[in-house]
Amino acid sequence: MGDTAVRVENGVTEKGVEEELQFATITAQAGFCKENFISHTGHGKAICTASIYEFESLEEHMAAAHTYRRCGHPNSDDMAHAIACLESAETGLATSSGMGAVVCTVLSLMKGGDTVLVHADTYGGTNSLFEEDVRRFGMNVEFVDVLDVVALEVALSRCKETDSGDGRVLVFCETITNPLIRVADVTAISSVCKRFGALLVVDNTFGTPLRSKPLLQGADLVVHSATKFLGGHSDLIAGAVVGSNKLVEQAKAVAVRWGLTISPFEAWLCTRSIRTLQIRLERAWTTSEKLASRLRDEKHGILAVNSATKCAILSFLVVGGLHGAKTLIKTLRFIKFAASLGGVTTTVSHPASTSHAYLLPEERERLGIHDGLIRLSVGIEDFEDISNDLLRAIRAAAAPTPDK
Ligand SMILES: *Cc1c(COP(=O)(O)O)cnc(C)c1O
């Protein structure tokens, strides 16, 4: 195969992205490389399912990029490389899921006795990972409103006071919160973290690298649930960690030991999907912004709308609480009720009974995750169709019920 270690393709090198290529070019070229591993004529790489690799000599084995699939394979390299380019990272690691990515970062950076400050309303799975497992492994876990820089400073000073000397502090947050769509000021958060010598890991799943690049704003590592926008078609589960060579290598060692690496098919599918990331996102963002303003204009039936520019997720509060939410979901025609998000089809979810069901009712109320809150993941269908379906359901939810 010759020198497969050098990967320079279409101006995109292993070190990152050369200045002149734009996001649209980088995404469209994801995974297209000249040294196609199996077929020299195919436009794009084949799926390499081998779990073992064979060698003529010990020397060849020792110099090989791949030996056993859990430790890495060509499709995983392509996906990791593509996401690292999108995030302007030195390197990347593809994982079996978004949760796999979060686990790798925490286990590689932290040890028993260290402290993790987790943003109070992160993704439910992340929250319970910290609450259940990270705590059980002997780390101090505190839930803080990391997006409130003053609250973060207070929490970090408290850590400093109680620290016996060698304890590490890790701050974990998301670029945009779910389901209330609060946007993190990563630059401000990272400068506070740096002042206190704390590490910062940012989940950029909702932000997407087209909107925000947390590494350029001072984050130490970025994680993704590629299951969402990067995959984009609701047909794969995958994750990624990107950052400096040193930290990603450490995360990769954990992923290999704990079996959190990705399968060839999922990696191939994800890389394929990334090629349309920008056009999918731009379309969904435009629709989402138009929908948010139409929902705000809707005088009856909606109590609040949470949205941000360049974000395909929005949430709104319907009147009638749980009953209103149930009616809305039942009345929708083509918009489906599904717990996940980030696909080409528009879906709704009910955070209080799905992603945030693990919280106590009073805790949900305190955070603003009321029973009437609906989260919308905007797809790429026609704007008027989405809007009509949604407004019809909102009006049905707001209509007085005969039995009341
Ligand atoms: C879905 C999600 C995760 C978990 O990802 P999986 O791919 O389901 O493991 C983590 N963070 C955020 C923000 C998510 O939306």
Short mmCIF file of C-alpha atoms and ligand atoms in Angstrom, two decimals:
data_model
loop_
_atom_site.label_atom_id
_atom_site.label_comp_id
_atom_site.label_asym_id
_atom_site.label_seq_id
_atom_site.Cartn_x
_atom_site.Cartn_y
_atom_site.Cartn_z
CA MET A 1 0.00 0.00 0.00
CA GLY A 2 3.03 2.27 0.29
CA ASP A 3 3.00 5.37 2.40
CA THR A 4 -0.52 5.46 3.79
CA ALA A 5 0.53 7.54 6.77
CA VAL A 6 0.63 10.74 4.72
CA ARG A 7 -2.88 11.93 4.09
CA VAL A 8 -3.12 15.09 2.08
CA GLU A 9 -6.29 15.20 0.10
CA ASN A 10 -7.92 18.08 -1.69
CA GLY A 11 -6.01 20.59 0.39
CA VAL A 12 -7.18 19.07 3.64
CA THR A 13 -4.27 17.72 5.64
CA GLU A 14 -4.14 15.64 8.79
CA LYS A 15 -2.97 18.71 10.68
CA GLY A 16 -6.19 20.58 9.98
CA VAL A 17 -7.59 22.80 7.31
CA GLU A 18 -5.61 25.00 4.98
CA GLU A 19 -6.91 28.53 5.07
CA GLU A 20 -8.35 28.84 1.58
CA LEU A 21 -10.93 26.06 1.83
CA GLN A 22 -14.39 27.05 2.99
CA PHE A 23 -16.73 25.03 5.20
CA ALA A 24 -18.87 23.97 2.22
CA THR A 25 -15.82 22.51 0.49
CA ILE A 26 -14.52 20.72 3.55
CA THR A 27 -17.89 19.11 4.27
CA ALA A 28 -18.52 18.12 0.64
CA GLN A 29 -15.08 16.48 0.46
CA ALA A 30 -15.39 14.57 3.75
CA GLY A 31 -13.81 11.12 3.48
CA PHE A 32 -12.89 11.36 -0.19
CA CYS A 33 -9.27 10.42 -0.27
CA LYS A 34 -6.92 9.34 -3.01
CA GLU A 35 -5.54 6.25 -1.30
CA ASN A 36 -8.81 4.35 -1.30
CA PHE A 37 -8.18 1.38 0.94
CA ILE A 38 -9.99 -1.26 -1.05
CA SER A 39 -11.09 -0.04 -4.46
CA HIS A 40 -8.78 2.23 -6.44
CA THR A 41 -11.54 3.22 -8.81
CA GLY A 42 -14.46 3.95 -6.46
CA HIS A 43 -15.26 7.61 -5.76
CA GLY A 44 -15.23 7.39 -1.99
CA LYS A 45 -13.99 4.77 0.41
CA ALA A 46 -15.41 1.27 0.80
CA ILE A 47 -16.65 0.01 4.17
CA CYS A 48 -13.80 -1.98 5.66
CA THR A 49 -15.37 -4.52 8.01
CA ALA A 50 -12.23 -6.57 8.76
CA SER A 51 -11.65 -7.04 12.47
CA ILE A 52 -8.05 -8.16 11.92
CA TYR A 53 -5.29 -7.13 9.54
CA GLU A 54 -2.62 -9.48 8.19
CA PHE A 55 1.08 -8.77 7.82
CA GLU A 56 4.08 -10.27 6.04
CA SER A 57 6.45 -9.46 8.86
CA LEU A 58 6.72 -8.28 12.42
CA GLU A 59 8.19 -5.01 11.15
CA GLU A 60 5.22 -4.41 8.91
CA HIS A 61 2.88 -5.10 11.83
CA MET A 62 4.76 -2.70 14.06
CA ALA A 63 4.59 0.09 11.49
CA ALA A 64 0.95 -0.50 10.57
CA ALA A 65 -1.79 2.09 11.07
CA HIS A 66 -4.33 -0.65 11.76
CA THR A 67 -3.98 -4.07 13.35
CA TYR A 68 -7.24 -4.86 15.13
CA ARG A 69 -10.52 -3.07 14.53
CA ARG A 70 -11.29 -1.97 18.10
CA CYS A 71 -8.04 0.02 18.00
CA GLY A 72 -8.95 1.82 14.78
CA HIS A 73 -9.86 1.30 11.12
CA PRO A 74 -9.93 3.35 7.89
CA ASN A 75 -13.59 4.40 8.11
CA SER A 76 -13.15 5.59 11.68
CA ASP A 77 -10.06 7.57 10.64
CA ASP A 78 -12.05 9.26 7.87
CA MET A 79 -14.87 10.28 10.16
CA ALA A 80 -12.52 11.54 12.89
CA HIS A 81 -10.48 13.45 10.33
CA ALA A 82 -13.58 15.05 8.79
CA ILE A 83 -14.95 16.25 12.15
CA ALA A 84 -11.51 17.49 13.27
CA CYS A 85 -11.35 19.58 10.06
CA LEU A 86 -14.82 21.03 10.69
CA GLU A 87 -13.86 22.02 14.23
CA SER A 88 -10.38 23.31 13.24
CA ALA A 89 -8.92 20.73 15.63
CA GLU A 90 -5.49 19.13 15.49
CA THR A 91 -7.05 15.69 15.53
CA GLY A 92 -10.17 13.72 16.35
CA LEU A 93 -11.52 10.41 17.60
CA ALA A 94 -14.71 8.72 16.39
CA THR A 95 -16.69 6.96 19.13
CA SER A 96 -19.59 4.52 19.26
CA SER A 97 -22.00 7.23 20.48
CA GLY A 98 -22.16 10.72 21.88
CA MET A 99 -22.19 9.22 25.38
CA GLY A 100 -19.08 7.22 24.45
CA ALA A 101 -17.40 10.52 23.60
CA VAL A 102 -18.35 12.08 26.94
CA VAL A 103 -17.12 9.00 28.85
CA CYS A 104 -13.73 9.07 27.06
CA THR A 105 -13.11 12.70 27.92
CA VAL A 106 -13.99 12.37 31.60
CA LEU A 107 -12.14 9.08 32.17
CA SER A 108 -9.03 10.28 30.36
CA LEU A 109 -8.81 13.67 32.08
CA MET A 110 -9.95 12.92 35.63
CA LYS A 111 -9.25 10.68 38.61
CA GLY A 112 -10.92 9.97 41.96
CA GLY A 113 -10.94 13.05 44.21
CA ASP A 114 -11.04 15.51 41.30
CA THR A 115 -14.00 17.82 40.79
CA VAL A 116 -16.37 18.13 37.84
CA LEU A 117 -18.61 21.17 37.49
CA VAL A 118 -21.40 20.17 35.14
CA HIS A 119 -23.84 22.62 33.66
CA ALA A 120 -27.16 22.10 35.46
CA ASP A 121 -29.36 21.25 32.47
CA THR A 122 -27.12 19.35 30.10
CA TYR A 123 -28.46 16.48 28.00
CA GLY A 124 -30.20 13.96 30.28
CA GLY A 125 -27.81 11.10 29.53
CA THR A 126 -24.82 13.30 30.32
CA ASN A 127 -26.43 14.46 33.53
CA SER A 128 -27.09 10.95 34.77
CA LEU A 129 -23.63 9.76 33.70
CA PHE A 130 -22.09 12.37 36.01
CA GLU A 131 -24.67 11.86 38.74
CA GLU A 132 -24.57 8.05 38.76
CA ASP A 133 -21.20 6.83 37.50
CA VAL A 134 -18.69 9.66 37.69
CA ARG A 135 -19.69 10.27 41.31
CA ARG A 136 -19.49 6.52 42.06
CA PHE A 137 -15.93 6.53 40.70
CA GLY A 138 -14.93 8.96 43.46
CA MET A 139 -15.08 12.34 41.75
CA ASN A 140 -16.88 15.30 43.26
CA VAL A 141 -19.67 16.25 40.92
CA GLU A 142 -21.40 19.60 41.24
CA PHE A 143 -24.22 20.89 39.06
CA VAL A 144 -23.79 24.59 38.38
CA ASP A 145 -25.29 27.11 35.98
CA VAL A 146 -22.04 27.20 33.98
CA LEU A 147 -23.60 29.64 31.47
CA ASP A 148 -23.82 32.19 34.28
CA VAL A 149 -20.17 33.23 34.42
CA VAL A 150 -20.52 34.75 37.90
CA ALA A 151 -22.01 31.50 39.28
CA LEU A 152 -19.17 29.61 37.61
CA GLU A 153 -16.57 31.87 39.22
CA VAL A 154 -18.13 31.37 42.64
CA ALA A 155 -18.10 27.58 42.16
CA LEU A 156 -14.50 27.59 40.96
CA SER A 157 -13.30 29.72 43.89
CA ARG A 158 -15.03 27.29 46.25
CA CYS A 159 -13.16 24.39 44.58
CA LYS A 160 -9.89 26.25 45.05
CA GLU A 161 -10.54 26.80 48.76
CA THR A 162 -11.30 23.14 49.44
CA ASP A 163 -8.57 21.73 47.18
CA SER A 164 -5.69 19.99 48.96
CA GLY A 165 -3.25 20.73 46.14
CA ASP A 166 -3.27 18.25 43.29
CA GLY A 167 -7.00 18.11 42.48
CA ARG A 168 -8.07 18.82 38.94
CA VAL A 169 -11.24 20.67 38.06
CA LEU A 170 -13.18 20.01 34.88
CA VAL A 171 -16.00 22.20 33.63
CA PHE A 172 -18.52 20.60 31.27
CA CYS A 173 -21.14 22.49 29.28
CA GLU A 174 -22.98 22.58 25.96
CA THR A 175 -22.88 25.33 23.32
CA ILE A 176 -26.69 25.54 23.26
CA THR A 177 -28.80 24.02 26.02
CA ASN A 178 -31.63 21.58 25.56
CA PRO A 179 -34.57 22.25 25.64
CA LEU A 180 -34.45 25.92 26.66
CA ILE A 181 -32.02 27.04 23.91
CA ARG A 182 -29.69 29.12 26.04
CA VAL A 183 -26.51 29.97 24.13
CA ALA A 184 -23.20 29.62 26.00
CA ASP A 185 -20.58 32.36 25.75
CA VAL A 186 -17.72 29.87 25.40
CA THR A 187 -15.07 32.61 25.22
CA ALA A 188 -16.18 34.05 28.58
CA ILE A 189 -16.54 30.60 30.18
CA SER A 190 -13.11 29.47 28.97
CA SER A 191 -11.39 32.60 30.21
CA VAL A 192 -12.82 32.04 33.71
CA CYS A 193 -11.74 28.36 33.53
CA LYS A 194 -8.21 29.37 32.50
CA ARG A 195 -7.96 31.85 35.37
CA PHE A 196 -8.69 29.01 37.81
CA GLY A 197 -6.61 26.41 35.95
CA ALA A 198 -9.72 24.33 35.18
CA LEU A 199 -10.18 22.24 32.04
CA LEU A 200 -13.15 22.95 29.78
CA VAL A 201 -15.00 20.33 27.74
CA VAL A 202 -17.80 21.56 25.49
CA ASP A 203 -20.53 19.46 23.88
CA ASN A 204 -21.07 21.13 20.48
CA THR A 205 -23.90 18.85 19.32
CA PHE A 206 -26.53 21.62 19.23
CA GLY A 207 -24.10 24.34 18.18
CA THR A 208 -22.64 22.35 15.27
CA PRO A 209 -19.23 23.35 13.89
CA LEU A 210 -20.91 25.52 11.26
CA ARG A 211 -22.17 27.84 13.99
CA SER A 212 -19.51 27.58 16.68
CA LYS A 213 -15.99 26.23 17.08
CA PRO A 214 -15.42 26.00 20.85
CA LEU A 215 -11.75 24.98 20.47
CA LEU A 216 -11.03 28.36 18.86
CA GLN A 217 -12.79 30.00 21.83
CA GLY A 218 -10.58 28.29 24.40
CA ALA A 219 -12.18 24.88 25.10
CA ASP A 220 -9.74 22.03 25.77
CA LEU A 221 -11.85 19.31 24.15
CA VAL A 222 -15.05 19.26 22.15
CA VAL A 223 -17.46 16.32 22.05
CA HIS A 224 -20.29 15.57 19.65
CA SER A 225 -23.26 13.31 19.43
CA ALA A 226 -22.86 12.68 15.69
CA THR A 227 -26.20 10.86 15.98
CA LYS A 228 -27.83 14.28 15.60
CA PHE A 229 -26.89 16.92 12.99
CA LEU A 230 -23.65 15.39 11.72
CA GLY A 231 -25.44 12.11 10.93
CA GLY A 232 -28.58 14.05 10.11
CA HIS A 233 -30.87 11.25 8.89
CA SER A 234 -31.91 9.53 12.15
CA ASP A 235 -30.25 6.29 11.06
CA LEU A 236 -26.98 6.07 12.98
CA ILE A 237 -25.53 6.36 16.49
CA ALA A 238 -22.06 7.88 16.70
CA GLY A 239 -19.93 10.38 18.56
CA ALA A 240 -16.66 12.24 18.36
CA VAL A 241 -13.99 13.89 20.48
CA VAL A 242 -11.78 16.58 18.91
CA GLY A 243 -8.93 18.71 20.23
CA SER A 244 -5.16 18.68 20.62
CA ASN A 245 -3.11 15.61 19.67
CA LYS A 246 -2.17 15.07 23.31
CA LEU A 247 -5.66 15.13 24.83
CA VAL A 248 -7.31 13.21 21.98
CA GLU A 249 -4.62 10.50 22.18
CA GLN A 250 -5.44 10.07 25.87
CA ALA A 251 -9.16 9.92 25.11
CA LYS A 252 -8.48 7.41 22.36
CA ALA A 253 -6.53 5.14 24.72
CA VAL A 254 -9.60 5.05 27.00
CA ALA A 255 -11.95 4.44 24.03
CA VAL A 256 -9.83 1.46 22.91
CA ARG A 257 -9.56 -0.04 26.41
CA TRP A 258 -13.25 0.46 27.24
CA GLY A 259 -14.47 -0.61 23.81
CA LEU A 260 -16.04 2.73 22.89
CA THR A 261 -14.75 2.93 19.32
CA ILE A 262 -17.08 3.13 16.33
CA SER A 263 -18.12 0.44 13.83
CA PRO A 264 -17.03 0.76 10.16
CA PHE A 265 -20.58 1.07 8.86
CA GLU A 266 -21.62 3.83 11.26
CA ALA A 267 -18.38 5.71 10.59
CA TRP A 268 -18.78 5.41 6.84
CA LEU A 269 -22.43 6.50 7.02
CA CYS A 270 -21.61 9.46 9.22
CA THR A 271 -18.78 10.61 6.93
CA ARG A 272 -21.14 10.30 3.96
CA SER A 273 -23.75 12.39 5.79
CA ILE A 274 -21.32 15.16 6.71
CA ARG A 275 -20.99 15.99 3.02
CA THR A 276 -24.46 17.58 3.07
CA LEU A 277 -24.17 19.12 6.55
CA GLN A 278 -24.04 22.73 5.47
CA ILE A 279 -26.99 22.70 3.09
CA ARG A 280 -29.09 20.73 5.58
CA LEU A 281 -28.28 23.12 8.40
CA GLU A 282 -28.78 26.32 6.42
CA ARG A 283 -32.15 25.16 5.24
CA ALA A 284 -33.26 24.08 8.73
CA TRP A 285 -31.90 27.26 10.33
CA THR A 286 -33.83 29.51 7.95
CA THR A 287 -37.04 27.57 8.55
CA SER A 288 -36.45 27.52 12.29
CA GLU A 289 -36.02 31.30 12.46
CA LYS A 290 -39.15 31.89 10.40
CA LEU A 291 -41.10 29.42 12.57
CA ALA A 292 -39.93 31.09 15.78
CA SER A 293 -41.26 34.44 14.64
CA ARG A 294 -44.52 32.91 13.42
CA LEU A 295 -44.96 31.18 16.80
CA ARG A 296 -44.29 34.47 18.60
CA ASP A 297 -47.02 36.08 16.48
CA GLU A 298 -49.48 33.38 17.48
CA LYS A 299 -51.50 35.16 20.14
CA HIS A 300 -53.42 32.21 21.54
CA GLY A 301 -52.10 28.88 22.58
CA ILE A 302 -48.43 29.73 23.14
CA LEU A 303 -47.03 31.09 26.38
CA ALA A 304 -43.32 31.30 25.46
CA VAL A 305 -40.94 30.54 22.60
CA ASN A 306 -37.26 29.67 23.11
CA SER A 307 -35.10 30.00 20.01
CA ALA A 308 -31.73 31.22 18.77
CA THR A 309 -30.42 32.27 15.40
CA LYS A 310 -28.60 29.52 13.51
CA CYS A 311 -30.22 26.75 15.53
CA ALA A 312 -32.55 24.09 14.18
CA ILE A 313 -33.99 23.35 17.61
CA LEU A 314 -36.57 25.50 19.29
CA SER A 315 -39.02 24.97 22.10
CA PHE A 316 -42.32 26.50 23.08
CA LEU A 317 -44.80 26.33 25.90
CA VAL A 318 -48.38 25.43 24.98
CA VAL A 319 -51.34 26.34 27.14
CA GLY A 320 -53.04 23.51 28.99
CA GLY A 321 -49.89 21.88 30.40
CA LEU A 322 -49.65 18.13 29.93
CA HIS A 323 -53.10 17.92 28.37
CA GLY A 324 -52.19 20.62 25.83
CA ALA A 325 -48.95 18.82 24.97
CA LYS A 326 -50.79 15.52 24.49
CA THR A 327 -53.40 17.10 22.23
CA LEU A 328 -50.72 18.82 20.16
CA ILE A 329 -48.79 15.59 19.63
CA LYS A 330 -51.94 13.69 18.68
CA THR A 331 -53.08 16.36 16.24
CA LEU A 332 -49.84 16.69 14.26
CA ARG A 333 -50.14 15.26 10.75
CA PHE A 334 -46.70 14.58 9.32
CA ILE A 335 -44.48 15.97 12.07
CA LYS A 336 -43.57 12.94 14.18
CA PHE A 337 -43.16 12.65 17.92
CA ALA A 338 -39.69 11.17 18.44
CA ALA A 339 -37.27 11.56 21.29
CA SER A 340 -34.23 12.43 19.19
CA LEU A 341 -33.36 15.41 17.01
CA GLY A 342 -31.13 16.74 14.25
CA GLY A 343 -32.54 14.79 11.31
CA VAL A 344 -33.88 15.90 7.92
CA THR A 345 -37.46 15.35 9.12
CA THR A 346 -39.16 17.67 11.59
CA THR A 347 -39.88 16.03 14.93
CA VAL A 348 -41.30 17.12 18.26
CA SER A 349 -40.52 15.83 21.69
CA HIS A 350 -41.88 16.35 25.17
CA PRO A 351 -38.84 17.01 27.43
CA ALA A 352 -40.74 16.62 30.73
CA SER A 353 -41.59 12.98 29.94
CA THR A 354 -38.55 12.03 27.80
CA SER A 355 -35.14 13.72 28.02
CA HIS A 356 -35.80 15.32 31.43
CA ALA A 357 -38.03 12.65 32.98
CA TYR A 358 -35.15 11.75 35.32
CA LEU A 359 -35.60 15.03 37.22
CA LEU A 360 -38.06 15.49 40.07
CA PRO A 361 -41.16 17.49 39.01
CA GLU A 362 -40.20 20.44 41.22
CA GLU A 363 -36.67 20.42 39.80
CA ARG A 364 -38.10 20.53 36.27
CA GLU A 365 -40.35 23.43 37.22
CA ARG A 366 -37.40 25.28 38.72
CA LEU A 367 -35.41 24.86 35.50
CA GLY A 368 -38.40 25.95 33.38
CA ILE A 369 -39.07 22.55 31.84
CA HIS A 370 -42.83 22.71 32.30
CA ASP A 371 -45.33 20.00 31.35
CA GLY A 372 -46.55 22.08 28.40
CA LEU A 373 -43.07 22.50 26.91
CA ILE A 374 -42.63 21.08 23.40
CA ARG A 375 -39.24 20.81 21.72
CA LEU A 376 -39.15 21.06 17.95
CA SER A 377 -36.30 19.78 15.79
CA VAL A 378 -36.72 21.50 12.45
CA GLY A 379 -36.05 19.44 9.34
CA ILE A 380 -35.69 20.35 5.70
CA GLU A 381 -39.33 20.00 4.57
CA ASP A 382 -41.28 22.92 3.10
CA PHE A 383 -41.64 25.82 5.54
CA GLU A 384 -45.37 26.38 4.95
CA ASP A 385 -46.12 22.68 5.41
CA ILE A 386 -44.27 22.55 8.74
CA SER A 387 -45.82 25.79 9.88
CA ASN A 388 -49.39 24.74 8.97
CA ASP A 389 -49.07 21.36 10.65
CA LEU A 390 -47.69 22.94 13.79
CA LEU A 391 -50.16 25.82 14.04
CA ARG A 392 -53.13 23.52 13.49
CA ALA A 393 -51.92 21.34 16.38
CA ILE A 394 -51.22 24.34 18.61
CA ARG A 395 -54.74 25.66 18.00
CA ALA A 396 -56.20 22.24 18.79
CA ALA A 397 -54.21 22.18 22.03
CA ALA A 398 -55.52 25.64 22.94
CA ALA A 399 -59.17 24.83 22.19
CA PRO A 400 -61.32 24.44 25.30
CA THR A 401 -62.05 20.76 26.01
CA PRO A 402 -65.69 19.67 26.47
CA ASP A 403 -64.97 17.80 29.71
CA LYS A 404 -63.49 20.85 31.43
C1 LIG B 1 -27.97 12.97 22.05
C2 LIG B 1 -27.01 13.79 22.80
C3 LIG B 1 -25.94 13.18 23.49
C4 LIG B 1 -25.77 11.68 23.54
O1 LIG B 1 -25.49 11.18 22.28
P1 LIG B 1 -25.77 9.65 21.83
O2 LIG B 1 -25.25 9.65 20.44
O3 LIG B 1 -27.23 9.43 21.94
O4 LIG B 1 -24.99 8.79 22.75
C5 LIG B 1 -25.03 14.00 24.14
N1 LIG B 1 -25.17 15.33 24.13
C6 LIG B 1 -26.20 15.95 23.49
C7 LIG B 1 -26.29 17.43 23.53
C8 LIG B 1 -27.15 15.20 22.81
O5 LIG B 1 -28.16 15.81 22.20
#
